[in-house]
PDB file of C-alpha atoms in Angstrom:
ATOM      1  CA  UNK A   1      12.950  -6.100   7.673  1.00  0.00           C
ATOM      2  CA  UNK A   2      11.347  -8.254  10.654  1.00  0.00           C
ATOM      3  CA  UNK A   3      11.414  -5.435  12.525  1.00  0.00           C
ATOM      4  CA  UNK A   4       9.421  -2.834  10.161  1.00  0.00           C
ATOM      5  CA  UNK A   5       7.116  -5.870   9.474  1.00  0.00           C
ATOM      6  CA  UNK A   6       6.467  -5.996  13.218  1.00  0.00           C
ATOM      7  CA  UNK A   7       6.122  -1.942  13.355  1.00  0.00           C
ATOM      8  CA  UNK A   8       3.702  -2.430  10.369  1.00  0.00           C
ATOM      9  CA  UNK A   9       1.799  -4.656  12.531  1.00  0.00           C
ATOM     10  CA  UNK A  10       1.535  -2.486  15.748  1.00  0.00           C
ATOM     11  CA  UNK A  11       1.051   0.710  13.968  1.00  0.00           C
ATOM     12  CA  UNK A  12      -2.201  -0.695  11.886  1.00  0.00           C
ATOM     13  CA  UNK A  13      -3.362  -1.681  15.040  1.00  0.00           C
ATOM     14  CA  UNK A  14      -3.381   1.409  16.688  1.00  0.00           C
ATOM     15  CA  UNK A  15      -3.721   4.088  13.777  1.00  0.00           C
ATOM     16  CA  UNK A  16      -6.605   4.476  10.802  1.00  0.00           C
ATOM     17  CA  UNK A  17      -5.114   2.582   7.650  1.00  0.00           C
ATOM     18  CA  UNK A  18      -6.168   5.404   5.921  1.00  0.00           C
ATOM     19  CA  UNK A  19      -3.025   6.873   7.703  1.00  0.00           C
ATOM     20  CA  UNK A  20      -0.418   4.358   7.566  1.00  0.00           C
ATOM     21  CA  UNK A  21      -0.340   2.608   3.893  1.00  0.00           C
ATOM     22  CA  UNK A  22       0.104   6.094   2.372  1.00  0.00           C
ATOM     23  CA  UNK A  23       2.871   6.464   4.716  1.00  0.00           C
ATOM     24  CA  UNK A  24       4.517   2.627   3.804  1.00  0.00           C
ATOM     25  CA  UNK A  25       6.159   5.065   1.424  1.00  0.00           C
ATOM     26  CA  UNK A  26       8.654   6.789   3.444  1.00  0.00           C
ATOM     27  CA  UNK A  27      10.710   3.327   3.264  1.00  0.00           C
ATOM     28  CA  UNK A  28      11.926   4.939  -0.531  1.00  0.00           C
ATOM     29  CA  UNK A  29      13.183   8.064  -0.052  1.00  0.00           C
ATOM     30  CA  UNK A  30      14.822   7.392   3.085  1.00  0.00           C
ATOM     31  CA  UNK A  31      16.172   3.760   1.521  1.00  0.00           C
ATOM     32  CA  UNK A  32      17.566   6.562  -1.193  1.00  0.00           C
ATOM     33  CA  UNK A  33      18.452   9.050   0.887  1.00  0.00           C
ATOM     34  CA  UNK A  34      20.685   6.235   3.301  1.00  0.00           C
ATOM     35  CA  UNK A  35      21.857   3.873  -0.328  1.00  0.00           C
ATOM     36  CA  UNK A  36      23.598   7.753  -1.625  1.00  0.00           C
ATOM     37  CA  UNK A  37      25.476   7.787   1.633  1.00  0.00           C
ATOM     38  CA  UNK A  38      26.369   4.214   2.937  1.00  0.00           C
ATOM     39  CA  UNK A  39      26.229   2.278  -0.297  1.00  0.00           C
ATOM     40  CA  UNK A  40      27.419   6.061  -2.636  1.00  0.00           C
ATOM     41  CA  UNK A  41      24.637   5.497  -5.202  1.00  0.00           C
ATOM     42  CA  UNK A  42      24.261   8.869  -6.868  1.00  0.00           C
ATOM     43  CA  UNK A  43      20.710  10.392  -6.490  1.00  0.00           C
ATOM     44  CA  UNK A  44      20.240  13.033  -8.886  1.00  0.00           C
ATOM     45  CA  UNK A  45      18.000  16.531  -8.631  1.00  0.00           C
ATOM     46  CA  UNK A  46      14.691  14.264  -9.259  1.00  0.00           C
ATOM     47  CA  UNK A  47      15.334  11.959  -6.692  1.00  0.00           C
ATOM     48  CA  UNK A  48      15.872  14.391  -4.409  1.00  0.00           C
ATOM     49  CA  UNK A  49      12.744  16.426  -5.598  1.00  0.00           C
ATOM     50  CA  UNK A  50      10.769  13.275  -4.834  1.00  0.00           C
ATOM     51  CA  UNK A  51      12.520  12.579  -1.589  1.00  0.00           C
ATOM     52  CA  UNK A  52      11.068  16.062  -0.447  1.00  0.00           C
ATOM     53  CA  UNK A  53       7.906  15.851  -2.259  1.00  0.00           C
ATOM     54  CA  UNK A  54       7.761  12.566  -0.309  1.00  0.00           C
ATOM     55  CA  UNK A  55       8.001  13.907   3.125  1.00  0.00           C
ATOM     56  CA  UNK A  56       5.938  17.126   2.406  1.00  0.00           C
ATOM     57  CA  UNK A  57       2.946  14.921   1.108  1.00  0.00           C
ATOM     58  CA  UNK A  58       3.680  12.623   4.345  1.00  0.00           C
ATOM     59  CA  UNK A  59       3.002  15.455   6.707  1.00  0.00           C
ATOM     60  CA  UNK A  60      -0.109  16.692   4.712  1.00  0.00           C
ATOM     61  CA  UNK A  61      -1.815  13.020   5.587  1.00  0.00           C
ATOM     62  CA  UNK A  62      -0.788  13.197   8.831  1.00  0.00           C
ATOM     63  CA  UNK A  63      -2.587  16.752   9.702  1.00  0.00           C
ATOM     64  CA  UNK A  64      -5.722  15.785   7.623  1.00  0.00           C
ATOM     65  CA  UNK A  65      -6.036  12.094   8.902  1.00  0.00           C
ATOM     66  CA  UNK A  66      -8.930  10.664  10.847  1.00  0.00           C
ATOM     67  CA  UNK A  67      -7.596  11.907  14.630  1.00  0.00           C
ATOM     68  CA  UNK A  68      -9.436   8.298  15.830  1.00  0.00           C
ATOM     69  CA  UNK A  69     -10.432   5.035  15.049  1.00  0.00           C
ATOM     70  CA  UNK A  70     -13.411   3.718  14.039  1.00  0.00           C
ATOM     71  CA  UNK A  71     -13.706   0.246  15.056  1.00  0.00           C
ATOM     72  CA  UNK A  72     -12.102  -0.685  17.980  1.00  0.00           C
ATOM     73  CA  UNK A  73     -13.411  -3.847  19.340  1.00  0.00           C
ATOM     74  CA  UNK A  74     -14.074  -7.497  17.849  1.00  0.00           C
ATOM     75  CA  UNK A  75     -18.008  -6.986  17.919  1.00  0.00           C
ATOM     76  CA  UNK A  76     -17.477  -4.225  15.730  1.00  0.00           C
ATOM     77  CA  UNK A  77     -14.870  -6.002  13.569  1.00  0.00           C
ATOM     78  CA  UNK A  78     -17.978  -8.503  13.172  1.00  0.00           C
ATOM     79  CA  UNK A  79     -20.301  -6.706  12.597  1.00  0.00           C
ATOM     80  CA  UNK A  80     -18.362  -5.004   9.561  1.00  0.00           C
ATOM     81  CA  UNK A  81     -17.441  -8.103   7.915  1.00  0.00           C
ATOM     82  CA  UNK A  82     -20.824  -9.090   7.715  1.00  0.00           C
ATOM     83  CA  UNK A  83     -21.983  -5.842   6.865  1.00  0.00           C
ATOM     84  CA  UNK A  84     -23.697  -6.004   2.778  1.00  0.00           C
ATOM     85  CA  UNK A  85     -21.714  -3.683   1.359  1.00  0.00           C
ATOM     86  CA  UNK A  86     -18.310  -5.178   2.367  1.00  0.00           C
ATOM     87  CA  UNK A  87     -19.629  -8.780   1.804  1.00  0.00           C
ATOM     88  CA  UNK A  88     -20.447  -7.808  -2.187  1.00  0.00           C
ATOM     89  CA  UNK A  89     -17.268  -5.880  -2.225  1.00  0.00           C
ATOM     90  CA  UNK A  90     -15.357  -8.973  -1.435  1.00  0.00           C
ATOM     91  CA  UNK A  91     -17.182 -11.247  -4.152  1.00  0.00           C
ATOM     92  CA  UNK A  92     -16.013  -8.479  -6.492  1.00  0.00           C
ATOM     93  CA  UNK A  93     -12.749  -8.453  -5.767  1.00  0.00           C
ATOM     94  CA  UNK A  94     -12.475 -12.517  -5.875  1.00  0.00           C
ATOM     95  CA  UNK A  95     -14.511 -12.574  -9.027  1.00  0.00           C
ATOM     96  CA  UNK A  96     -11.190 -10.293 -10.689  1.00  0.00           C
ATOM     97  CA  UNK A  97      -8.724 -11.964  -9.358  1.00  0.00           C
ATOM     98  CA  UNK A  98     -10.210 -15.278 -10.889  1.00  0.00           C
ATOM     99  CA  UNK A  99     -10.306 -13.698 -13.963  1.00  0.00           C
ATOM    100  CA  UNK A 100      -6.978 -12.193 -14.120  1.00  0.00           C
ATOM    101  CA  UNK A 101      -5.258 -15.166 -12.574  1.00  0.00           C
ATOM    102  CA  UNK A 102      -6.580 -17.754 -14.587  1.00  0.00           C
ATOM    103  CA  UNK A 103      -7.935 -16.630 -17.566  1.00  0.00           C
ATOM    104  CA  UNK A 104      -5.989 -12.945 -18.840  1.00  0.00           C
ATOM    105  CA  UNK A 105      -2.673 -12.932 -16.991  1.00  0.00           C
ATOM    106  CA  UNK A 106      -1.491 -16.504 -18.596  1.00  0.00           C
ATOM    107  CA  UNK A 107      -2.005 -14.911 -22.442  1.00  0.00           C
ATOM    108  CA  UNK A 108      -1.061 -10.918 -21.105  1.00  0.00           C
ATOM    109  CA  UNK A 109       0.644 -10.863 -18.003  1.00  0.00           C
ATOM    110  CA  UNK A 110       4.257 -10.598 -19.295  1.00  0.00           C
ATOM    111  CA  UNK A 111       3.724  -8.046 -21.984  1.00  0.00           C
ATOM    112  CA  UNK A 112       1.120  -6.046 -19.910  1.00  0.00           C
ATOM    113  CA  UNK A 113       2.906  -4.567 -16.815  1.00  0.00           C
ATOM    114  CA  UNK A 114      -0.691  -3.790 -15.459  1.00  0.00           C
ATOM    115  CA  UNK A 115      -1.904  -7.201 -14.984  1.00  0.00           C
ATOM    116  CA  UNK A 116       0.482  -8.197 -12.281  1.00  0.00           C
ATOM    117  CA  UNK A 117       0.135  -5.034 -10.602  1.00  0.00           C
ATOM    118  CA  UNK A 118      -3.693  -5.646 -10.792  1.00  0.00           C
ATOM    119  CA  UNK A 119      -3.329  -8.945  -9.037  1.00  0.00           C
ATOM    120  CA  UNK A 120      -0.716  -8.188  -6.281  1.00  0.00           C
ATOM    121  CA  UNK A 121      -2.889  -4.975  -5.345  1.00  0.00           C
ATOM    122  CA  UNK A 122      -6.284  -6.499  -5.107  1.00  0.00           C
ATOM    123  CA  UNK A 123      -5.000  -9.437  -2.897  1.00  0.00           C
ATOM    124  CA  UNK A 124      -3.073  -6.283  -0.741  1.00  0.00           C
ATOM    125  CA  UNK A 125      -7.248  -5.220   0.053  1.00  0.00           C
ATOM    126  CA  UNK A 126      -7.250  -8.744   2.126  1.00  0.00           C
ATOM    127  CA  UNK A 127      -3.616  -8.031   3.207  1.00  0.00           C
ATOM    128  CA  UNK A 128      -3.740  -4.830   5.121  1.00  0.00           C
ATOM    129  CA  UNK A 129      -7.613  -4.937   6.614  1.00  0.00           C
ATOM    130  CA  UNK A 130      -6.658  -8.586   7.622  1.00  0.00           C
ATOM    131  CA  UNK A 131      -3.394  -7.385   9.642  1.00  0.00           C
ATOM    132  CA  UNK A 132      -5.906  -4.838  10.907  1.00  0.00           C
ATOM    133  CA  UNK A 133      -8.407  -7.843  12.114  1.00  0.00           C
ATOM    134  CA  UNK A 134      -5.543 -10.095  13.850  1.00  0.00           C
ATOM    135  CA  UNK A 135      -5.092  -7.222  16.171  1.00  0.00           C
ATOM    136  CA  UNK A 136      -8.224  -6.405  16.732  1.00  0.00           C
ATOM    137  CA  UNK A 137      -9.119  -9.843  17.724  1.00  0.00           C
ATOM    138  CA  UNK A 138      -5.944 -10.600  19.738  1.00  0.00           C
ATOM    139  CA  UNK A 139      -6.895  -8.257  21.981  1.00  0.00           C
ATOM    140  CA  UNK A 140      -9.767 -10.722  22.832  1.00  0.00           C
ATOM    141  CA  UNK A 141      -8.198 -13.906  22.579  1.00  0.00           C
ATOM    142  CA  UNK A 142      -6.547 -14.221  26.033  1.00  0.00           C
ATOM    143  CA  UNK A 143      -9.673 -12.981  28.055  1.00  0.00           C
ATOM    144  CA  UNK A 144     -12.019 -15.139  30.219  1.00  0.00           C
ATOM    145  CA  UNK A 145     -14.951 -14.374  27.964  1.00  0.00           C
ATOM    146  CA  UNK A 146     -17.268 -15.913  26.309  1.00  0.00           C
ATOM    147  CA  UNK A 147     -16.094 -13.996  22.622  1.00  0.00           C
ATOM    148  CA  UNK A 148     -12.608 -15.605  23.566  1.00  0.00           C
ATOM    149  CA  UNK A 149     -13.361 -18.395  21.466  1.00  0.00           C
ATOM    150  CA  UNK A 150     -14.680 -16.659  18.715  1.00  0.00           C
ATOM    151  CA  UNK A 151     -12.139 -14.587  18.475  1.00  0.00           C
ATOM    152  CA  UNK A 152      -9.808 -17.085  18.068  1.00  0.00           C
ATOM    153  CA  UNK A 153     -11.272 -18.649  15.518  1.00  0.00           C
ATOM    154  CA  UNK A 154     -11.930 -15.256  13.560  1.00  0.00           C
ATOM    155  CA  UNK A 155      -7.922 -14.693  14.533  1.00  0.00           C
ATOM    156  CA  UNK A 156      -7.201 -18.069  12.495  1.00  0.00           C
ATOM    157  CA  UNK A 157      -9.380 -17.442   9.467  1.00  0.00           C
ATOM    158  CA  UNK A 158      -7.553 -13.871   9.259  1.00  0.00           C
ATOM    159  CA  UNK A 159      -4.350 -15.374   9.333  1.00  0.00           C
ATOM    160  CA  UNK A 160      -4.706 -17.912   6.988  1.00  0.00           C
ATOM    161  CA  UNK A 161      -6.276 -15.307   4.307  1.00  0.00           C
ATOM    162  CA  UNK A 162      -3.431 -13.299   5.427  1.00  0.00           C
ATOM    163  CA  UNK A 163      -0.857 -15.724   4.728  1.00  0.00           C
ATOM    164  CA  UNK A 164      -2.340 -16.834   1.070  1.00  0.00           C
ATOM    165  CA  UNK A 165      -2.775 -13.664   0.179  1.00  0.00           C
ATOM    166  CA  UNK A 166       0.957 -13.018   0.824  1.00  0.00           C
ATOM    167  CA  UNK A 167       2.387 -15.903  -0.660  1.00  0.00           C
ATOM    168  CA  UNK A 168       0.222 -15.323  -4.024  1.00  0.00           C
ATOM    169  CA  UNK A 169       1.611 -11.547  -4.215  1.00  0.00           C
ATOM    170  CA  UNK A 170       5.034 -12.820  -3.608  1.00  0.00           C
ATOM    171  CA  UNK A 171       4.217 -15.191  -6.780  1.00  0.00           C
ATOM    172  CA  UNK A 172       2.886 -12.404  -9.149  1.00  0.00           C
ATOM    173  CA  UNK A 173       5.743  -9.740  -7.918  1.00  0.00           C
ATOM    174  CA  UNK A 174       8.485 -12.312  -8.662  1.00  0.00           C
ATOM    175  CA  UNK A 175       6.767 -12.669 -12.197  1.00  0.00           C
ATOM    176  CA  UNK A 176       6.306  -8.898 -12.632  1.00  0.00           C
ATOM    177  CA  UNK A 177      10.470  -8.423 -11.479  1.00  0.00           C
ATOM    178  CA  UNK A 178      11.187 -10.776 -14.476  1.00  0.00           C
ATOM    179  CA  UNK A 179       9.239  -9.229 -16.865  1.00  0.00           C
ATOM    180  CA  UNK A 180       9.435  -5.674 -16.259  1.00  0.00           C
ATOM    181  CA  UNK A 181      11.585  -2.745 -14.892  1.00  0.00           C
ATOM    182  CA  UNK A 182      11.624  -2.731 -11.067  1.00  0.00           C
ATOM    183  CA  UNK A 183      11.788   0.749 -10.670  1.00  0.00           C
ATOM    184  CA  UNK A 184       8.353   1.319 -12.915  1.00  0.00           C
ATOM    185  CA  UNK A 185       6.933  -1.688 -11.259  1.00  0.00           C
ATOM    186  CA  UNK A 186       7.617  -0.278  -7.974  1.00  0.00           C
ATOM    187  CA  UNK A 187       6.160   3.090  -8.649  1.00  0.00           C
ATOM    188  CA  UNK A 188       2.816   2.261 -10.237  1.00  0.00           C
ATOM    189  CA  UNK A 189       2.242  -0.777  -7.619  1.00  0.00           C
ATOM    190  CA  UNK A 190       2.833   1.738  -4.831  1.00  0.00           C
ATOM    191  CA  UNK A 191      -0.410   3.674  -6.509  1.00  0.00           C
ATOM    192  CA  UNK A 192      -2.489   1.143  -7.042  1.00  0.00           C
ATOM    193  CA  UNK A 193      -1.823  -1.088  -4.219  1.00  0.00           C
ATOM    194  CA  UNK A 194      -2.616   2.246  -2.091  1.00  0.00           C
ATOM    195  CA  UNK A 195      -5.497   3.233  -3.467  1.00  0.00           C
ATOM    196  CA  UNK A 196      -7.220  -0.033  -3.716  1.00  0.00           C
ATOM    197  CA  UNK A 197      -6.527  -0.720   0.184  1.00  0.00           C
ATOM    198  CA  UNK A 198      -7.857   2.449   1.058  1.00  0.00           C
ATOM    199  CA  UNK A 199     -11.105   1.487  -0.784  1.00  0.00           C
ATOM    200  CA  UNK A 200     -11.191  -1.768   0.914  1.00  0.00           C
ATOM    201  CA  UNK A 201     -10.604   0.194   4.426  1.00  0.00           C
ATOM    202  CA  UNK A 202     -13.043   2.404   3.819  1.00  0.00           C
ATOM    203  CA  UNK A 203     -15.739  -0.034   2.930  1.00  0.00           C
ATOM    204  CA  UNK A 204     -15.184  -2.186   6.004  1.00  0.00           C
ATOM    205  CA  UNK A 205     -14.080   0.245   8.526  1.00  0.00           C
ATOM    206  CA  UNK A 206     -15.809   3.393   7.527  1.00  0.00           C
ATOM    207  CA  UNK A 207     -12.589   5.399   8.331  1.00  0.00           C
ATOM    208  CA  UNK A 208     -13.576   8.313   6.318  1.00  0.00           C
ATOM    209  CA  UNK A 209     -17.575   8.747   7.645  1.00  0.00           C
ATOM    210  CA  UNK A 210     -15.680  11.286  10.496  1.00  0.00           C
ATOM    211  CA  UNK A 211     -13.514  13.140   8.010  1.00  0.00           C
ATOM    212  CA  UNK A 212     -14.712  16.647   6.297  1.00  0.00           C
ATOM    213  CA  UNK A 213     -14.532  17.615   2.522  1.00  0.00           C
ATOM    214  CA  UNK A 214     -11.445  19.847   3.730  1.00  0.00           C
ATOM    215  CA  UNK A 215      -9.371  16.971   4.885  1.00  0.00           C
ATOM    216  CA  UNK A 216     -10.175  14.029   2.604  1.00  0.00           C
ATOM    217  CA  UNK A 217      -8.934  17.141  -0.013  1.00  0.00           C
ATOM    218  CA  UNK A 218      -5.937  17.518   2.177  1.00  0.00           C
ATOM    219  CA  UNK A 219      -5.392  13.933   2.340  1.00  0.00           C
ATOM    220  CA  UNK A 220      -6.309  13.015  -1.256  1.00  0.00           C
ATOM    221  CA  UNK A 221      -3.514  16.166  -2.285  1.00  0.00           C
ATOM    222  CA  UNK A 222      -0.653  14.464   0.590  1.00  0.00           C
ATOM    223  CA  UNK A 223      -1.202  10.948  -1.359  1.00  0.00           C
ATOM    224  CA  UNK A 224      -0.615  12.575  -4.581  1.00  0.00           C
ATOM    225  CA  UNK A 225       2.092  14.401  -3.612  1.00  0.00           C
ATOM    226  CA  UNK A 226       3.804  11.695  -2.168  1.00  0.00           C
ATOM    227  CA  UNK A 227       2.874   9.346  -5.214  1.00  0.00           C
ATOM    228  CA  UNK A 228       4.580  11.570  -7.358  1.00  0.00           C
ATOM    229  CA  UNK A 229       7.765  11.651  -5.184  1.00  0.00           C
ATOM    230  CA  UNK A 230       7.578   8.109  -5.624  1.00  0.00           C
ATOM    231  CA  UNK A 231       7.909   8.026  -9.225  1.00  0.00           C
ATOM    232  CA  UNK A 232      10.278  10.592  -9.479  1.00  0.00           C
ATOM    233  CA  UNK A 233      12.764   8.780  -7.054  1.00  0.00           C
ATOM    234  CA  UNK A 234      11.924   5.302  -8.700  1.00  0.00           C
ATOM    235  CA  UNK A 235      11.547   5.775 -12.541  1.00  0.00           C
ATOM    236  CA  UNK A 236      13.867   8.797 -13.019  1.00  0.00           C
ATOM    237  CA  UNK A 237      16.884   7.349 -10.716  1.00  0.00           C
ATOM    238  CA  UNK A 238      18.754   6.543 -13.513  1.00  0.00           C
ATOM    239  CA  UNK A 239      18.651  10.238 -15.213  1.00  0.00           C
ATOM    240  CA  UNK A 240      21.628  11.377 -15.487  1.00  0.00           C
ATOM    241  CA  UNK A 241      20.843  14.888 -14.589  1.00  0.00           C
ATOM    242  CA  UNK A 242      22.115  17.331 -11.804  1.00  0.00           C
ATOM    243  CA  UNK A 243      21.838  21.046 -10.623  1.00  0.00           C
ATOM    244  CA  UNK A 244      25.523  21.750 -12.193  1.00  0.00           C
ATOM    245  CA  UNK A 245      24.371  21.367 -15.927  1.00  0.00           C
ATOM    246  CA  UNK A 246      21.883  24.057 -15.775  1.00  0.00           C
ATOM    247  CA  UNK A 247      25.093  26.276 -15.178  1.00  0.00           C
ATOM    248  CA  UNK A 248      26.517  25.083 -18.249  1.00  0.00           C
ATOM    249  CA  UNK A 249      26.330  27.590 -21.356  1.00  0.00           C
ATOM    250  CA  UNK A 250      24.749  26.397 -23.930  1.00  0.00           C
ATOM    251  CA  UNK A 251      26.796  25.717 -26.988  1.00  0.00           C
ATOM    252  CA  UNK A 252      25.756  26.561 -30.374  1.00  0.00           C
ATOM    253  CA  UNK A 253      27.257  24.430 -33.530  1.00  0.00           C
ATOM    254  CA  UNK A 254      27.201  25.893 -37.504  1.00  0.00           C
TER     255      UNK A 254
END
């Protein structure tokens, strides 16, 4: 686990997170894929539909992604958090999680599956662009410079909104995991968390200004596609359904 956190870490710093939270997703199938073999839990016809579906939606974002990066120094990373639109983006988000964690999620949060998701995937929109940041402004740190210093501080401010964002989502998912099915809870946060980080991306890195209408299409039909191999693998695991019962004839009663 410490070491996929660390890959997480590397690849976000060197790759568009338009490109790599989509692909956070290849940890199912292949968790499937390996639990059917090592562990012999059965994966039936949908799981291996998503599995596929998975993979083929995986390689669809990868041919339509942004090909570079669009901000690749601390000046830059400064200059986008200050930028309006990111700024009123952020008092947005804040605003909803205030309301949800205080006010609806205490009266609707265990018999609303939604709330928690709601929660845990609008703190994931400081998560992932804040990973993003610490990179960014490590790169700085360690240089005779006189943005050395302010990168460490900007490095430190990331890390703690890094950190309570974490702990707060590992709050909320505990709460969700008590309440509701994993295997639902898992498939819907996967959507939402994704979509809302790639909102957040977009407004504060401006990954998408370089991409044409034929490969945001490509990459808005490889997220789908993998989002549904998602839910087929997660909600449908327990289905008990396989290739050999469509070769069964059917059998008619008087």
């Amino acid at each position: 686990v410490a070491l996929g956190q660390i890959g997480n870490f590397l690849a976000y710093t060197a790759v568009p997170t338009v490109l790599v939270t989509p692909l956070g997703a290849l940890g199912v199938p292949f968790g499937s894929i390996l639990a059917s073999y090592l562990l012999k839990e059965k994966l039936n016809i949908l799981g291996k539909l998503g599995c596929l579906l998975s993979c083929a939606g995986s390689v669809v974002l990868i041919i339509h992604s942004p090909k570079s990066e669009s901000v690749t120094t601390q000046a830059e990373l400064e200059e986008k958090l200050t930028n309006p639109v990111f700024v009123g983006y952020l008092c947005i988000v804040l605003l909803m999680l205030l309301l949800l964690i205080f006010w609806i999620a205490p009266a609707h949060g265990p018999t609303n599956i939604m709330v928690y998701i709601s929660i845990c995937s609008l703190l994931g929109s400081f998560t992932v662009p804040s990973t993003k940041g610490i990179g960014l402004a490590a790169q700085d740190i360690f240089h005779n410079n006189p943005s050395s210093q302010r990168a460490l501080y900007l490095c430190l401010v990331l890390l703690a909104v890094l950190g309570c964002s974490i702990i707060i989502q590992f709050r909320y998912i505990n709460k969700a995991l008590e309440c509701f099915d994993s295997s639902v809870f898992g498939a819907i946060y996967y959507v939402v968390f994704t979509t809302l980080v790639l909102l957040a991306s977009a407004i504060l890195f401006r990954e998408w200004s370089n991409v044409g209408v034929v490969d945001f299409l490509g990459m808005a039909c490889g997220f789908t596609t993998v989002s549904i191999g998602i839910v087929l693998i997660q909600v449908f695991k327990e289905f008990n359904f396989n290739i050999g019962d469509l070769n069964k004839p059917n059998m008619k009663t008087d």
